[in-house]
mmCIF file of C-alpha atoms in Angstrom:
data_model
loop_
_atom_site.group_PDB
_atom_site.id
_atom_site.type_symbol
_atom_site.label_atom_id
_atom_site.label_comp_id
_atom_site.label_asym_id
_atom_site.label_seq_id
_atom_site.Cartn_x
_atom_site.Cartn_y
_atom_site.Cartn_z
ATOM 1 C CA MET A 775 57.906 -32.516 -8.345
ATOM 2 C CA THR A 776 54.534 -34.240 -8.324
ATOM 3 C CA LEU A 777 52.142 -33.940 -5.426
ATOM 4 C CA ARG A 778 49.193 -36.323 -5.309
ATOM 5 C CA ILE A 779 46.202 -36.270 -3.025
ATOM 6 C CA GLU A 780 43.322 -38.679 -3.114
ATOM 7 C CA ARG A 781 40.234 -39.188 -1.079
ATOM 8 C CA THR A 782 37.226 -41.464 -1.137
ATOM 9 C CA LEU A 783 34.214 -39.170 -1.011
ATOM 10 C CA THR A 784 31.488 -40.707 1.095
ATOM 11 C CA ASP A 785 27.799 -40.146 1.672
ATOM 12 C CA GLU A 786 28.572 -38.842 5.162
ATOM 13 C CA MET A 787 30.908 -36.250 3.639
ATOM 14 C CA MET A 788 28.128 -35.090 1.296
ATOM 15 C CA HIS A 789 25.802 -34.555 4.226
ATOM 16 C CA ARG A 790 28.446 -32.607 6.141
ATOM 17 C CA TRP A 791 29.100 -30.479 3.063
ATOM 18 C CA ALA A 792 25.386 -29.913 2.588
ATOM 19 C CA GLU A 793 25.145 -28.569 6.105
ATOM 20 C CA LEU A 794 28.270 -26.458 5.663
ATOM 21 C CA THR A 795 27.103 -24.883 2.416
ATOM 22 C CA SER A 796 23.360 -24.744 3.091
ATOM 23 C CA ASP A 797 22.941 -26.804 -0.072
ATOM 24 C CA TYR A 798 20.817 -29.927 0.344
ATOM 25 C CA ASN A 799 20.392 -30.475 -3.375
ATOM 26 C CA PRO A 800 19.018 -34.036 -3.379
ATOM 27 C CA LEU A 801 21.196 -34.923 -6.344
ATOM 28 C CA HIS A 802 24.056 -35.085 -3.837
ATOM 29 C CA VAL A 803 22.421 -36.402 -0.671
ATOM 30 C CA ASP A 804 19.343 -38.439 -1.630
ATOM 31 C CA SER A 805 19.921 -41.794 -3.335
ATOM 32 C CA GLU A 806 16.258 -42.291 -4.201
ATOM 33 C CA TYR A 807 16.027 -38.913 -5.890
ATOM 34 C CA ALA A 808 19.357 -39.363 -7.674
ATOM 35 C CA SER A 809 18.209 -42.726 -9.049
ATOM 36 C CA SER A 810 15.466 -40.878 -10.927
ATOM 37 C CA THR A 811 17.941 -38.590 -12.690
ATOM 38 C CA ARG A 812 20.245 -39.193 -15.633
ATOM 39 C CA PHE A 813 23.097 -39.715 -13.152
ATOM 40 C CA GLU A 814 21.272 -42.681 -11.529
ATOM 41 C CA ARG A 815 23.127 -42.254 -8.217
ATOM 42 C CA PRO A 816 24.337 -39.361 -6.060
ATOM 43 C CA ILE A 817 27.162 -37.248 -7.363
ATOM 44 C CA VAL A 818 29.781 -35.253 -5.462
ATOM 45 C CA PHE A 819 29.397 -31.496 -5.041
ATOM 46 C CA ALA A 820 31.554 -29.684 -7.607
ATOM 47 C CA THR A 821 32.687 -27.326 -4.858
ATOM 48 C CA ILE A 822 34.356 -30.307 -3.128
ATOM 49 C CA THR A 823 36.296 -31.432 -6.181
ATOM 50 C CA VAL A 824 37.458 -27.932 -7.039
ATOM 51 C CA ALA A 825 38.394 -27.363 -3.377
ATOM 52 C CA MET A 826 40.599 -30.445 -3.512
ATOM 53 C CA VAL A 827 42.250 -29.153 -6.686
ATOM 54 C CA ALA A 828 42.853 -25.828 -4.941
ATOM 55 C CA ASP A 829 44.245 -27.545 -1.877
ATOM 56 C CA ALA A 830 46.681 -29.452 -4.070
ATOM 57 C CA LEU A 831 47.724 -26.214 -5.744
ATOM 58 C CA GLU A 832 48.188 -24.490 -2.403
ATOM 59 C CA ALA A 833 50.369 -27.349 -1.201
ATOM 60 C CA ALA A 834 52.399 -27.532 -4.419
ATOM 61 C CA LEU A 835 52.723 -23.863 -5.332
ATOM 62 C CA GLY A 836 52.281 -22.014 -2.031
ATOM 63 C CA ASP A 837 52.291 -18.266 -2.594
ATOM 64 C CA ARG A 838 52.454 -18.737 -6.369
ATOM 65 C CA TRP A 839 48.911 -20.044 -6.083
ATOM 66 C CA THR A 840 47.508 -17.660 -3.493
ATOM 67 C CA TYR A 841 49.117 -14.536 -5.035
ATOM 68 C CA GLY A 842 48.028 -14.247 -8.623
ATOM 69 C CA GLY A 843 47.472 -17.914 -9.390
ATOM 70 C CA ARG A 844 44.801 -18.738 -11.976
ATOM 71 C CA LEU A 845 42.784 -21.900 -12.450
ATOM 72 C CA ASP A 846 40.413 -22.784 -15.268
ATOM 73 C CA VAL A 847 38.340 -25.907 -14.610
ATOM 74 C CA ARG A 848 35.975 -27.570 -17.084
ATOM 75 C CA PHE A 849 33.636 -30.128 -15.591
ATOM 76 C CA VAL A 850 33.275 -32.918 -18.122
ATOM 77 C CA ALA A 851 31.962 -35.895 -16.131
ATOM 78 C CA PRO A 852 30.414 -36.458 -12.715
ATOM 79 C CA VAL A 853 32.259 -37.775 -9.690
ATOM 80 C CA TYR A 854 30.054 -40.304 -7.934
ATOM 81 C CA VAL A 855 29.653 -40.544 -4.186
ATOM 82 C CA GLY A 856 31.742 -43.462 -2.955
ATOM 83 C CA ASP A 857 34.395 -43.052 -5.632
ATOM 84 C CA THR A 858 37.986 -42.079 -4.942
ATOM 85 C CA PHE A 859 38.917 -38.689 -6.361
ATOM 86 C CA ALA A 860 42.615 -38.123 -7.033
ATOM 87 C CA VAL A 861 44.480 -34.944 -7.952
ATOM 88 C CA SER A 862 48.078 -34.908 -9.152
ATOM 89 C CA CYS A 863 49.885 -31.592 -9.410
ATOM 90 C CA THR A 864 53.219 -31.486 -11.191
ATOM 91 C CA THR A 865 55.427 -28.393 -11.064
ATOM 92 C CA ASP A 866 58.779 -27.516 -12.538
ATOM 93 C CA GLY A 867 59.661 -25.606 -9.397
ATOM 94 C CA ARG A 868 59.109 -22.154 -10.833
ATOM 95 C CA SER A 869 56.652 -21.209 -13.474
ATOM 96 C CA LYS A 870 54.780 -24.236 -14.762
ATOM 97 C CA CYS A 871 52.206 -26.488 -13.213
ATOM 98 C CA SER A 872 49.935 -29.174 -14.597
ATOM 99 C CA ILE A 873 46.970 -30.862 -12.979
ATOM 100 C CA GLU A 874 45.703 -34.376 -13.637
ATOM 101 C CA VAL A 875 42.447 -35.538 -12.087
ATOM 102 C CA GLU A 876 41.055 -39.056 -12.000
ATOM 103 C CA SER A 877 38.060 -40.754 -10.460
ATOM 104 C CA ALA A 878 36.953 -44.347 -11.091
ATOM 105 C CA GLY A 879 39.000 -44.535 -14.257
ATOM 106 C CA VAL A 880 37.671 -41.367 -15.860
ATOM 107 C CA GLN A 881 38.831 -37.773 -15.987
ATOM 108 C CA PRO A 882 35.923 -35.836 -14.467
ATOM 109 C CA LEU A 883 37.401 -32.391 -14.930
ATOM 110 C CA VAL A 884 40.056 -30.701 -16.995
ATOM 111 C CA ALA A 885 42.093 -28.078 -15.200
ATOM 112 C CA GLU A 886 44.596 -25.562 -16.500
ATOM 113 C CA VAL A 887 46.798 -23.665 -14.068
ATOM 114 C CA GLU A 888 48.802 -20.499 -14.394
ATOM 115 C CA PRO A 889 50.994 -19.883 -11.350
ATOM 116 C CA GLY A 890 51.228 -16.342 -10.033
ATOM 117 C CA ALA A 891 54.208 -14.148 -9.381
ATOM 118 C CA PRO A 892 56.842 -15.097 -6.809
ATOM 119 C CA SER A 893 55.940 -14.617 -3.188
ATOM 120 C CA GLY A 894 54.112 -11.407 -2.428
ATOM 121 C CA SER A 895 55.409 -9.535 -5.444
ATOM 122 C CA GLU A 896 52.117 -9.150 -7.280
ATOM 123 C CA GLU A 897 50.946 -5.596 -7.517
ATOM 124 C CA LEU A 898 47.427 -5.590 -6.168
ATOM 125 C CA SER A 899 44.893 -3.420 -7.922
ATOM 126 C CA MET B 925 24.605 -23.692 9.715
ATOM 127 C CA ASN B 926 21.074 -24.545 8.701
ATOM 128 C CA ALA B 927 18.055 -26.679 9.394
ATOM 129 C CA GLY B 928 18.368 -29.457 6.825
ATOM 130 C CA PRO B 929 16.629 -30.677 3.673
ATOM 131 C CA GLU B 930 13.148 -29.375 4.491
ATOM 132 C CA TRP B 931 14.567 -25.937 5.150
ATOM 133 C CA TYR B 932 16.430 -26.189 1.832
ATOM 134 C CA GLU B 933 13.250 -27.076 -0.061
ATOM 135 C CA SER B 934 11.555 -24.039 1.429
ATOM 136 C CA LYS B 935 14.080 -21.675 -0.150
ATOM 137 C CA PRO B 936 12.980 -20.049 -3.411
ATOM 138 C CA VAL B 937 14.446 -21.405 -6.626
ATOM 139 C CA ALA B 938 16.803 -18.887 -8.195
ATOM 140 C CA ALA B 939 15.895 -17.191 -11.443
ATOM 141 C CA VAL B 940 18.716 -15.626 -13.433
ATOM 142 C CA GLY B 941 17.438 -12.253 -12.287
ATOM 143 C CA ASP B 942 17.953 -13.293 -8.670
ATOM 144 C CA LEU B 943 21.635 -14.022 -9.110
ATOM 145 C CA GLY B 944 24.120 -11.505 -7.880
ATOM 146 C CA THR B 945 24.185 -8.761 -5.310
ATOM 147 C CA ASP B 946 23.107 -5.772 -7.423
ATOM 148 C CA GLY B 947 26.572 -4.297 -7.235
ATOM 149 C CA GLU B 948 26.555 -4.263 -3.465
ATOM 150 C CA TRP B 949 29.223 -5.791 -1.267
ATOM 151 C CA VAL B 950 27.732 -8.332 1.114
ATOM 152 C CA GLU B 951 29.398 -9.809 4.161
ATOM 153 C CA CYS B 952 30.280 -13.484 4.249
ATOM 154 C CA GLU B 953 32.400 -15.584 6.522
ATOM 155 C CA LEU B 954 33.347 -19.051 7.618
ATOM 156 C CA SER B 955 33.678 -19.724 11.333
ATOM 157 C CA THR B 956 36.453 -21.824 12.815
ATOM 158 C CA ASP B 957 33.984 -24.683 13.237
ATOM 159 C CA GLN B 958 33.006 -24.438 9.581
ATOM 160 C CA VAL B 959 36.642 -24.448 8.510
ATOM 161 C CA ASP B 960 37.060 -27.625 10.577
ATOM 162 C CA VAL B 961 34.210 -29.241 8.620
ATOM 163 C CA TYR B 962 35.790 -28.069 5.366
ATOM 164 C CA ARG B 963 39.081 -29.686 6.345
ATOM 165 C CA ALA B 964 37.365 -32.894 7.486
ATOM 166 C CA VAL B 965 35.604 -33.314 4.143
ATOM 167 C CA THR B 966 38.363 -32.244 1.775
ATOM 168 C CA GLY B 967 41.362 -33.408 3.801
ATOM 169 C CA ALA B 968 42.899 -29.989 3.227
ATOM 170 C CA SER B 969 46.638 -30.184 3.558
ATOM 171 C CA ASN B 970 47.543 -26.505 3.694
ATOM 172 C CA THR B 971 48.853 -26.671 7.220
ATOM 173 C CA ASP B 972 50.960 -23.527 6.956
ATOM 174 C CA ARG B 973 47.873 -21.405 7.677
ATOM 175 C CA ASP B 974 46.137 -23.711 10.107
ATOM 176 C CA ASP B 975 44.294 -20.910 11.808
ATOM 177 C CA GLY B 976 43.186 -19.300 8.567
ATOM 178 C CA LEU B 977 40.752 -19.869 5.760
ATOM 179 C CA PRO B 978 41.927 -22.332 3.090
ATOM 180 C CA GLN B 979 41.925 -20.899 -0.418
ATOM 181 C CA GLY B 980 39.883 -23.904 -1.518
ATOM 182 C CA ALA B 981 36.917 -22.676 0.504
ATOM 183 C CA LEU B 982 36.520 -19.575 -1.662
ATOM 184 C CA PRO B 983 34.256 -21.171 -4.318
ATOM 185 C CA MET B 984 31.894 -22.278 -1.589
ATOM 186 C CA LEU B 985 31.635 -18.723 -0.257
ATOM 187 C CA ALA B 986 31.316 -17.293 -3.754
ATOM 188 C CA ARG B 987 28.457 -19.631 -4.615
ATOM 189 C CA LEU B 988 26.591 -18.746 -1.452
ATOM 190 C CA ALA B 989 27.016 -15.084 -2.339
ATOM 191 C CA TYR B 990 25.682 -15.289 -5.882
ATOM 192 C CA LEU B 991 22.742 -17.497 -4.955
ATOM 193 C CA ALA B 992 21.763 -14.831 -2.433
ATOM 194 C CA GLY B 993 19.531 -17.027 -0.285
ATOM 195 C CA HIS B 994 18.058 -19.010 -3.172
ATOM 196 C CA ARG B 995 18.596 -22.607 -4.166
ATOM 197 C CA ALA B 996 19.983 -23.487 -7.560
ATOM 198 C CA PRO B 997 17.353 -24.560 -10.095
ATOM 199 C CA PRO B 998 17.073 -28.331 -10.568
ATOM 200 C CA GLY B 999 18.712 -29.468 -13.774
ATOM 201 C CA GLY B 1000 21.252 -26.669 -13.956
ATOM 202 C CA VAL B 1001 24.807 -27.711 -14.764
ATOM 203 C CA LEU B 1002 28.114 -26.121 -13.805
ATOM 204 C CA THR B 1003 30.319 -26.520 -16.863
ATOM 205 C CA ARG B 1004 33.315 -24.345 -16.078
ATOM 206 C CA LEU B 1005 34.883 -22.328 -13.273
ATOM 207 C CA GLU B 1006 37.491 -19.642 -13.902
ATOM 208 C CA TRP B 1007 39.343 -18.589 -10.796
ATOM 209 C CA SER B 1008 41.905 -15.820 -10.302
ATOM 210 C CA ASN B 1009 43.606 -15.222 -6.967
ATOM 211 C CA HIS B 1010 44.908 -11.899 -5.749
ATOM 212 C CA ALA B 1011 45.865 -12.594 -2.138
ATOM 213 C CA PRO B 1012 45.220 -15.115 0.624
ATOM 214 C CA PRO B 1013 41.859 -14.832 2.355
ATOM 215 C CA PRO B 1014 41.921 -13.132 5.761
ATOM 216 C CA ALA B 1015 42.750 -15.458 8.626
ATOM 217 C CA ASP B 1016 39.522 -14.651 10.468
ATOM 218 C CA GLY B 1017 37.439 -15.866 7.517
ATOM 219 C CA ARG B 1018 35.466 -12.590 7.375
ATOM 220 C CA MET B 1019 35.120 -11.319 3.827
ATOM 221 C CA LEU B 1020 33.013 -9.344 1.384
ATOM 222 C CA ALA B 1021 31.461 -10.601 -1.840
ATOM 223 C CA ARG B 1022 30.014 -8.801 -4.834
ATOM 224 C CA SER B 1023 28.535 -10.644 -7.793
ATOM 225 C CA GLU B 1024 26.719 -10.063 -11.047
ATOM 226 C CA VAL B 1025 25.565 -11.909 -14.136
ATOM 227 C CA VAL B 1026 28.203 -11.095 -16.741
ATOM 228 C CA ASP B 1027 26.767 -13.123 -19.615
ATOM 229 C CA ASP B 1028 23.331 -14.540 -20.370
ATOM 230 C CA ALA B 1029 22.903 -15.884 -23.887
ATOM 231 C CA GLU B 1030 21.512 -18.810 -25.805
ATOM 232 C CA ARG B 1031 24.116 -20.796 -27.698
ATOM 233 C CA ARG B 1032 23.730 -24.178 -29.368
ATOM 234 C CA GLY B 1033 20.181 -24.389 -28.076
ATOM 235 C CA ARG B 1034 21.011 -23.923 -24.404
ATOM 236 C CA ARG B 1035 20.825 -20.897 -22.182
ATOM 237 C CA ARG B 1036 24.281 -20.198 -20.837
ATOM 238 C CA VAL B 1037 24.765 -17.931 -17.855
ATOM 239 C CA VAL B 1038 28.044 -16.662 -16.439
ATOM 240 C CA VAL B 1039 28.131 -15.224 -12.940
ATOM 241 C CA GLY B 1040 31.174 -13.281 -11.765
ATOM 242 C CA VAL B 1041 31.956 -13.069 -8.073
ATOM 243 C CA GLU B 1042 34.525 -10.763 -6.491
ATOM 244 C CA LEU B 1043 35.782 -11.674 -3.041
ATOM 245 C CA ALA B 1044 37.607 -9.154 -0.878
ATOM 246 C CA ASP B 1045 38.650 -8.649 2.695
ATOM 247 C CA ARG B 1046 36.614 -6.356 4.888
ATOM 248 C CA GLU B 1047 38.693 -3.367 3.688
ATOM 249 C CA ARG B 1048 37.806 -4.333 0.104
ATOM 250 C CA ALA B 1049 41.315 -5.430 -0.777
ATOM 251 C CA PRO B 1050 40.839 -8.063 -3.505
ATOM 252 C CA VAL B 1051 41.202 -11.713 -2.608
ATOM 253 C CA ALA B 1052 39.853 -13.567 -5.646
ATOM 254 C CA PHE B 1053 37.560 -13.463 -8.655
ATOM 255 C CA LEU B 1054 35.525 -16.467 -9.776
ATOM 256 C CA ALA B 1055 33.441 -16.823 -12.925
ATOM 257 C CA TRP B 1056 30.809 -19.563 -12.844
ATOM 258 C CA HIS B 1057 29.664 -20.885 -16.231
ATOM 259 C CA LEU B 1058 26.235 -22.447 -15.922
ATOM 260 C CA LEU B 1059 23.900 -24.267 -18.294
ATOM 261 C CA TRP B 1060 20.549 -22.946 -17.186
ATOM 262 C CA PRO B 1061 17.764 -25.539 -17.161
ATOM 263 C CA GLU B 1062 15.096 -25.305 -19.813
ATOM 264 C CA GLY B 1063 11.876 -23.698 -18.739
ATOM 265 C CA MET B 1064 13.391 -21.908 -15.756
ATOM 266 C CA ALA B 1065 13.302 -18.124 -15.525
#
């Protein structure tokens, strides 16, 4: 099964996220400032992209994500404000899951997933 | 919620020594209104716990905890996030966080800092652990 979510991440969303997270880093919300950086235009908060990956995992894996699931994300390229960010999560129904991420024709992050134990069976330390 | 960009600029810039909670558990939470904003931005689809905190919101809470009232230094780069779940976050969004710098070393000419954040419910039952790998900007403490 493959689950895909995608979303165009807008300037308005960055401002709402900035308010939510108390993080008004101008790299994300100020075009003039961003134009003076190596990125040249505003980039999306990493906490948004990783949240969307997590949401895809929660939808695809359910309790095998929330109980004992592991995610390792390497951020390799920026996601620019205004671009569409897409996450595809493919599972074999039990123990394996792979994540593919795409934005404006590039792969901005590389994610590896290790699903957790079946529902509620993990022994909590 | 907060008072906007000017308020943000007034916050002190974090030094590595400012990161973390000195081994103490600190309270953190997301209100229902904040969860609504989270869902509006991310389009969260986890409708089976509509009245609870989405798992995807945990990095946001963890980052707030380790920055401890500071703003991230300009030029810093998040290169990697390792995330391990233990259990779903409590439905009321009220949690505890404890964080510390677990690695701080120069490699290949760049200062690399790793901050570990434990998240738990208010009874300290583990919810998740997140390790933030950061390239610390040159010239910053």
